[in-house]
């Protein structure tokens, strides 16, 4: 089972779109996929038409004091989605209180990793959507994953956010036995905007060994797919954004084989 986390310490860079798009393509190829929403905003949860304010069972249950992470706890959290090949562990807005409640509790950074070990034979891929804040939830995502995907909006303010994320990766790697590898995914690219073109050029110059095989363009059909609650590839396999994620997924597959 491969575990990918999608993270950046800047919001609005396309994390949820990246997670859902890649999960959809994997499911289209016959892979069994689990999506995990660790963002208190619950964007991925809302994408699949679950209400983060109303759910009785969510990923928040993994963090309750005294809770033993076992299948009895985990099974009710595995929710179906519009795609038969994708399950979801949803988020609730209660996650926003977790930082305060987790102070002084040991082992809180490994709860998701413990849960995923229980379903390693059920799924081929896990894709984790992380909050844009370094805290216990992002630490859980980074501790659980084997490879990190970092969407980076092709504008210069996003480069500043990327620098913070790279410092976090360095910090995490000091504590990990195995180095956390990562791939940068340029998003919201518009070749008619000089600043977007310039930003992409800088990403390639500075991070040539870690940049994805393609760039994700601005594509309004992502919004349409979200409104329908279906993965972008289910709606239109030919849309430019989906074609970009196909190339990115192909590059990730080549990286894992290499």
mmCIF file with all atom_site columns, N, CA and C in Angstrom, residues 186-227:
data_model
loop_
_atom_site.group_PDB
_atom_site.id
_atom_site.type_symbol
_atom_site.label_atom_id
_atom_site.label_alt_id
_atom_site.label_comp_id
_atom_site.label_asym_id
_atom_site.label_entity_id
_atom_site.label_seq_id
_atom_site.pdbx_PDB_ins_code
_atom_site.Cartn_x
_atom_site.Cartn_y
_atom_site.Cartn_z
_atom_site.occupancy
_atom_site.B_iso_or_equiv
_atom_site.pdbx_formal_charge
_atom_site.auth_seq_id
_atom_site.auth_comp_id
_atom_site.auth_asym_id
_atom_site.auth_atom_id
_atom_site.pdbx_PDB_model_num
ATOM 1   N N  . UNK A 1 186 ? 3.243   22.068 -9.769  1.00 0.00 ? 186 UNK A N  1
ATOM 2   C CA . UNK A 1 186 ? 2.816   23.430 -10.105 1.00 0.00 ? 186 UNK A CA 1
ATOM 3   C C  . UNK A 1 186 ? 1.337   23.448 -10.482 1.00 0.00 ? 186 UNK A C  1
ATOM 4   N N  . UNK A 1 187 ? 0.586   24.376 -9.905  1.00 0.00 ? 187 UNK A N  1
ATOM 5   C CA . UNK A 1 187 ? -0.865  24.442 -10.139 1.00 0.00 ? 187 UNK A CA 1
ATOM 6   C C  . UNK A 1 187 ? -1.280  25.849 -10.568 1.00 0.00 ? 187 UNK A C  1
ATOM 7   N N  . UNK A 1 188 ? -2.526  25.941 -11.047 1.00 0.00 ? 188 UNK A N  1
ATOM 8   C CA . UNK A 1 188 ? -3.122  27.220 -11.463 1.00 0.00 ? 188 UNK A CA 1
ATOM 9   C C  . UNK A 1 188 ? -2.236  27.931 -12.495 1.00 0.00 ? 188 UNK A C  1
ATOM 10  N N  . UNK A 1 189 ? -1.654  27.161 -13.381 1.00 0.00 ? 189 UNK A N  1
ATOM 11  C CA . UNK A 1 189 ? -0.755  27.745 -14.375 1.00 0.00 ? 189 UNK A CA 1
ATOM 12  C C  . UNK A 1 189 ? -1.550  28.390 -15.505 1.00 0.00 ? 189 UNK A C  1
ATOM 13  N N  . UNK A 1 190 ? -1.134  29.591 -15.874 1.00 0.00 ? 190 UNK A N  1
ATOM 14  C CA . UNK A 1 190 ? -1.756  30.315 -16.980 1.00 0.00 ? 190 UNK A CA 1
ATOM 15  C C  . UNK A 1 190 ? -0.639  30.855 -17.868 1.00 0.00 ? 190 UNK A C  1
ATOM 16  N N  . UNK A 1 191 ? -0.451  30.235 -19.013 1.00 0.00 ? 191 UNK A N  1
ATOM 17  C CA . UNK A 1 191 ? 0.673   30.603 -19.875 1.00 0.00 ? 191 UNK A CA 1
ATOM 18  C C  . UNK A 1 191 ? 0.506   31.982 -20.505 1.00 0.00 ? 191 UNK A C  1
ATOM 19  N N  . UNK A 1 192 ? -0.681  32.588 -20.357 1.00 0.00 ? 192 UNK A N  1
ATOM 20  C CA . UNK A 1 192 ? -0.878  33.943 -20.885 1.00 0.00 ? 192 UNK A CA 1
ATOM 21  C C  . UNK A 1 192 ? -0.477  35.017 -19.878 1.00 0.00 ? 192 UNK A C  1
ATOM 22  N N  . UNK A 1 193 ? -0.143  34.609 -18.658 1.00 0.00 ? 193 UNK A N  1
ATOM 23  C CA . UNK A 1 193 ? 0.231   35.548 -17.599 1.00 0.00 ? 193 UNK A CA 1
ATOM 24  C C  . UNK A 1 193 ? 1.739   35.472 -17.395 1.00 0.00 ? 193 UNK A C  1
ATOM 25  N N  . UNK A 1 194 ? 2.479   36.525 -17.679 1.00 0.00 ? 194 UNK A N  1
ATOM 26  C CA . UNK A 1 194 ? 3.942   36.486 -17.561 1.00 0.00 ? 194 UNK A CA 1
ATOM 27  C C  . UNK A 1 194 ? 4.442   36.064 -16.184 1.00 0.00 ? 194 UNK A C  1
ATOM 28  N N  . UNK A 1 195 ? 3.766   36.515 -15.122 1.00 0.00 ? 195 UNK A N  1
ATOM 29  C CA . UNK A 1 195 ? 4.210   36.153 -13.774 1.00 0.00 ? 195 UNK A CA 1
ATOM 30  C C  . UNK A 1 195 ? 4.090   34.650 -13.535 1.00 0.00 ? 195 UNK A C  1
ATOM 31  N N  . UNK A 1 196 ? 3.063   34.030 -14.095 1.00 0.00 ? 196 UNK A N  1
ATOM 32  C CA . UNK A 1 196 ? 2.878   32.587 -13.960 1.00 0.00 ? 196 UNK A CA 1
ATOM 33  C C  . UNK A 1 196 ? 3.985   31.835 -14.692 1.00 0.00 ? 196 UNK A C  1
ATOM 34  N N  . UNK A 1 197 ? 4.302   32.295 -15.890 1.00 0.00 ? 197 UNK A N  1
ATOM 35  C CA . UNK A 1 197 ? 5.372   31.679 -16.684 1.00 0.00 ? 197 UNK A CA 1
ATOM 36  C C  . UNK A 1 197 ? 6.713   31.822 -15.971 1.00 0.00 ? 197 UNK A C  1
ATOM 37  N N  . UNK A 1 198 ? 6.976   33.015 -15.436 1.00 0.00 ? 198 UNK A N  1
ATOM 38  C CA . UNK A 1 198 ? 8.227   33.273 -14.739 1.00 0.00 ? 198 UNK A CA 1
ATOM 39  C C  . UNK A 1 198 ? 8.363   32.421 -13.485 1.00 0.00 ? 198 UNK A C  1
ATOM 40  N N  . UNK A 1 199 ? 7.263   32.265 -12.759 1.00 0.00 ? 199 UNK A N  1
ATOM 41  C CA . UNK A 1 199 ? 7.276   31.462 -11.540 1.00 0.00 ? 199 UNK A CA 1
ATOM 42  C C  . UNK A 1 199 ? 7.567   29.999 -11.866 1.00 0.00 ? 199 UNK A C  1
ATOM 43  N N  . UNK A 1 200 ? 6.947   29.492 -12.907 1.00 0.00 ? 200 UNK A N  1
ATOM 44  C CA . UNK A 1 200 ? 7.188   28.105 -13.302 1.00 0.00 ? 200 UNK A CA 1
ATOM 45  C C  . UNK A 1 200 ? 8.650   27.903 -13.696 1.00 0.00 ? 200 UNK A C  1
ATOM 46  N N  . UNK A 1 201 ? 9.197   28.867 -14.396 1.00 0.00 ? 201 UNK A N  1
ATOM 47  C CA . UNK A 1 201 ? 10.601  28.777 -14.794 1.00 0.00 ? 201 UNK A CA 1
ATOM 48  C C  . UNK A 1 201 ? 11.506  28.707 -13.566 1.00 0.00 ? 201 UNK A C  1
ATOM 49  N N  . UNK A 1 202 ? 11.190  29.526 -12.547 1.00 0.00 ? 202 UNK A N  1
ATOM 50  C CA . UNK A 1 202 ? 11.999  29.516 -11.325 1.00 0.00 ? 202 UNK A CA 1
ATOM 51  C C  . UNK A 1 202 ? 11.887  28.187 -10.589 1.00 0.00 ? 202 UNK A C  1
ATOM 52  N N  . UNK A 1 203 ? 10.685  27.621 -10.559 1.00 0.00 ? 203 UNK A N  1
ATOM 53  C CA . UNK A 1 203 ? 10.508  26.314 -9.917  1.00 0.00 ? 203 UNK A CA 1
ATOM 54  C C  . UNK A 1 203 ? 11.385  25.260 -10.586 1.00 0.00 ? 203 UNK A C  1
ATOM 55  N N  . UNK A 1 204 ? 11.404  25.273 -11.909 1.00 0.00 ? 204 UNK A N  1
ATOM 56  C CA . UNK A 1 204 ? 12.228  24.297 -12.636 1.00 0.00 ? 204 UNK A CA 1
ATOM 57  C C  . UNK A 1 204 ? 13.716  24.532 -12.395 1.00 0.00 ? 204 UNK A C  1
ATOM 58  N N  . UNK A 1 205 ? 14.116  25.777 -12.301 1.00 0.00 ? 205 UNK A N  1
ATOM 59  C CA . UNK A 1 205 ? 15.528  26.081 -12.083 1.00 0.00 ? 205 UNK A CA 1
ATOM 60  C C  . UNK A 1 205 ? 15.982  25.673 -10.692 1.00 0.00 ? 205 UNK A C  1
ATOM 61  N N  . UNK A 1 206 ? 15.132  25.911 -9.688  1.00 0.00 ? 206 UNK A N  1
ATOM 62  C CA . UNK A 1 206 ? 15.534  25.667 -8.308  1.00 0.00 ? 206 UNK A CA 1
ATOM 63  C C  . UNK A 1 206 ? 15.292  24.241 -7.841  1.00 0.00 ? 206 UNK A C  1
ATOM 64  N N  . UNK A 1 207 ? 14.274  23.575 -8.430  1.00 0.00 ? 207 UNK A N  1
ATOM 65  C CA . UNK A 1 207 ? 13.866  22.269 -7.905  1.00 0.00 ? 207 UNK A CA 1
ATOM 66  C C  . UNK A 1 207 ? 13.740  21.233 -9.022  1.00 0.00 ? 207 UNK A C  1
ATOM 67  N N  . UNK A 1 208 ? 14.691  21.226 -9.928  1.00 0.00 ? 208 UNK A N  1
ATOM 68  C CA . UNK A 1 208 ? 14.603  20.376 -11.116 1.00 0.00 ? 208 UNK A CA 1
ATOM 69  C C  . UNK A 1 208 ? 14.408  18.899 -10.775 1.00 0.00 ? 208 UNK A C  1
ATOM 70  N N  . UNK A 1 209 ? 15.029  18.438 -9.694  1.00 0.00 ? 209 UNK A N  1
ATOM 71  C CA . UNK A 1 209 ? 14.957  17.016 -9.354  1.00 0.00 ? 209 UNK A CA 1
ATOM 72  C C  . UNK A 1 209 ? 13.665  16.641 -8.639  1.00 0.00 ? 209 UNK A C  1
ATOM 73  N N  . UNK A 1 210 ? 12.904  17.633 -8.205  1.00 0.00 ? 210 UNK A N  1
ATOM 74  C CA . UNK A 1 210 ? 11.715  17.340 -7.397  1.00 0.00 ? 210 UNK A CA 1
ATOM 75  C C  . UNK A 1 210 ? 10.419  17.852 -8.006  1.00 0.00 ? 210 UNK A C  1
ATOM 76  N N  . UNK A 1 211 ? 10.461  18.314 -9.244  1.00 0.00 ? 211 UNK A N  1
ATOM 77  C CA . UNK A 1 211 ? 9.249   18.873 -9.830  1.00 0.00 ? 211 UNK A CA 1
ATOM 78  C C  . UNK A 1 211 ? 8.508   17.818 -10.638 1.00 0.00 ? 211 UNK A C  1
ATOM 79  N N  . UNK A 1 212 ? 7.191   17.926 -10.665 1.00 0.00 ? 212 UNK A N  1
ATOM 80  C CA . UNK A 1 212 ? 6.351   16.932 -11.321 1.00 0.00 ? 212 UNK A CA 1
ATOM 81  C C  . UNK A 1 212 ? 6.547   16.929 -12.832 1.00 0.00 ? 212 UNK A C  1
ATOM 82  N N  . UNK A 1 213 ? 6.028   15.882 -13.448 1.00 0.00 ? 213 UNK A N  1
ATOM 83  C CA . UNK A 1 213 ? 6.200   15.692 -14.884 1.00 0.00 ? 213 UNK A CA 1
ATOM 84  C C  . UNK A 1 213 ? 5.320   16.618 -15.709 1.00 0.00 ? 213 UNK A C  1
ATOM 85  N N  . UNK A 1 214 ? 4.414   17.321 -15.071 1.00 0.00 ? 214 UNK A N  1
ATOM 86  C CA . UNK A 1 214 ? 3.532   18.229 -15.803 1.00 0.00 ? 214 UNK A CA 1
ATOM 87  C C  . UNK A 1 214 ? 3.107   19.354 -14.877 1.00 0.00 ? 214 UNK A C  1
ATOM 88  N N  . UNK A 1 215 ? 2.471   20.366 -15.465 1.00 0.00 ? 215 UNK A N  1
ATOM 89  C CA . UNK A 1 215 ? 1.954   21.499 -14.717 1.00 0.00 ? 215 UNK A CA 1
ATOM 90  C C  . UNK A 1 215 ? 0.438   21.520 -14.865 1.00 0.00 ? 215 UNK A C  1
ATOM 91  N N  . UNK A 1 216 ? -0.267  21.803 -13.774 1.00 0.00 ? 216 UNK A N  1
ATOM 92  C CA . UNK A 1 216 ? -1.736  21.790 -13.791 1.00 0.00 ? 216 UNK A CA 1
ATOM 93  C C  . UNK A 1 216 ? -2.237  23.178 -14.180 1.00 0.00 ? 216 UNK A C  1
ATOM 94  N N  . UNK A 1 217 ? -2.945  23.292 -15.294 1.00 0.00 ? 217 UNK A N  1
ATOM 95  C CA . UNK A 1 217 ? -3.398  24.612 -15.732 1.00 0.00 ? 217 UNK A CA 1
ATOM 96  C C  . UNK A 1 217 ? -4.651  25.064 -14.993 1.00 0.00 ? 217 UNK A C  1
ATOM 97  N N  . UNK A 1 218 ? -4.952  26.331 -15.101 1.00 0.00 ? 218 UNK A N  1
ATOM 98  C CA . UNK A 1 218 ? -6.255  26.830 -14.662 1.00 0.00 ? 218 UNK A CA 1
ATOM 99  C C  . UNK A 1 218 ? -7.312  26.131 -15.516 1.00 0.00 ? 218 UNK A C  1
ATOM 100 N N  . UNK A 1 219 ? -8.291  25.513 -14.869 1.00 0.00 ? 219 UNK A N  1
ATOM 101 C CA . UNK A 1 219 ? -9.307  24.748 -15.605 1.00 0.00 ? 219 UNK A CA 1
ATOM 102 C C  . UNK A 1 219 ? -10.629 24.851 -14.842 1.00 0.00 ? 219 UNK A C  1
ATOM 103 N N  . UNK A 1 220 ? -11.575 25.563 -15.401 1.00 0.00 ? 220 UNK A N  1
ATOM 104 C CA . UNK A 1 220 ? -12.848 25.805 -14.718 1.00 0.00 ? 220 UNK A CA 1
ATOM 105 C C  . UNK A 1 220 ? -13.650 24.526 -14.510 1.00 0.00 ? 220 UNK A C  1
ATOM 106 N N  . UNK A 1 221 ? -13.318 23.477 -15.245 1.00 0.00 ? 221 UNK A N  1
ATOM 107 C CA . UNK A 1 221 ? -14.079 22.231 -15.095 1.00 0.00 ? 221 UNK A CA 1
ATOM 108 C C  . UNK A 1 221 ? -13.826 21.547 -13.759 1.00 0.00 ? 221 UNK A C  1
ATOM 109 N N  . UNK A 1 222 ? -12.721 21.897 -13.085 1.00 0.00 ? 222 UNK A N  1
ATOM 110 C CA . UNK A 1 222 ? -12.517 21.372 -11.733 1.00 0.00 ? 222 UNK A CA 1
ATOM 111 C C  . UNK A 1 222 ? -13.652 21.818 -10.819 1.00 0.00 ? 222 UNK A C  1
ATOM 112 N N  . UNK A 1 223 ? -14.101 23.045 -10.990 1.00 0.00 ? 223 UNK A N  1
ATOM 113 C CA . UNK A 1 223 ? -15.187 23.578 -10.174 1.00 0.00 ? 223 UNK A CA 1
ATOM 114 C C  . UNK A 1 223 ? -16.481 22.834 -10.475 1.00 0.00 ? 223 UNK A C  1
ATOM 115 N N  . UNK A 1 224 ? -16.722 22.543 -11.747 1.00 0.00 ? 224 UNK A N  1
ATOM 116 C CA . UNK A 1 224 ? -17.927 21.818 -12.142 1.00 0.00 ? 224 UNK A CA 1
ATOM 117 C C  . UNK A 1 224 ? -17.943 20.422 -11.539 1.00 0.00 ? 224 UNK A C  1
ATOM 118 N N  . UNK A 1 225 ? -16.789 19.734 -11.592 1.00 0.00 ? 225 UNK A N  1
ATOM 119 C CA . UNK A 1 225 ? -16.702 18.392 -11.016 1.00 0.00 ? 225 UNK A CA 1
ATOM 120 C C  . UNK A 1 225 ? -16.964 18.422 -9.518  1.00 0.00 ? 225 UNK A C  1
ATOM 121 N N  . UNK A 1 226 ? -16.420 19.429 -8.845  1.00 0.00 ? 226 UNK A N  1
ATOM 122 C CA . UNK A 1 226 ? -16.626 19.574 -7.403  1.00 0.00 ? 226 UNK A CA 1
ATOM 123 C C  . UNK A 1 226 ? -18.105 19.784 -7.083  1.00 0.00 ? 226 UNK A C  1
ATOM 124 N N  . UNK A 1 227 ? -18.766 20.608 -7.873  1.00 0.00 ? 227 UNK A N  1
ATOM 125 C CA . UNK A 1 227 ? -20.193 20.871 -7.642  1.00 0.00 ? 227 UNK A CA 1
ATOM 126 C C  . UNK A 1 227 ? -21.026 19.603 -7.802  1.00 0.00 ? 227 UNK A C  1
#
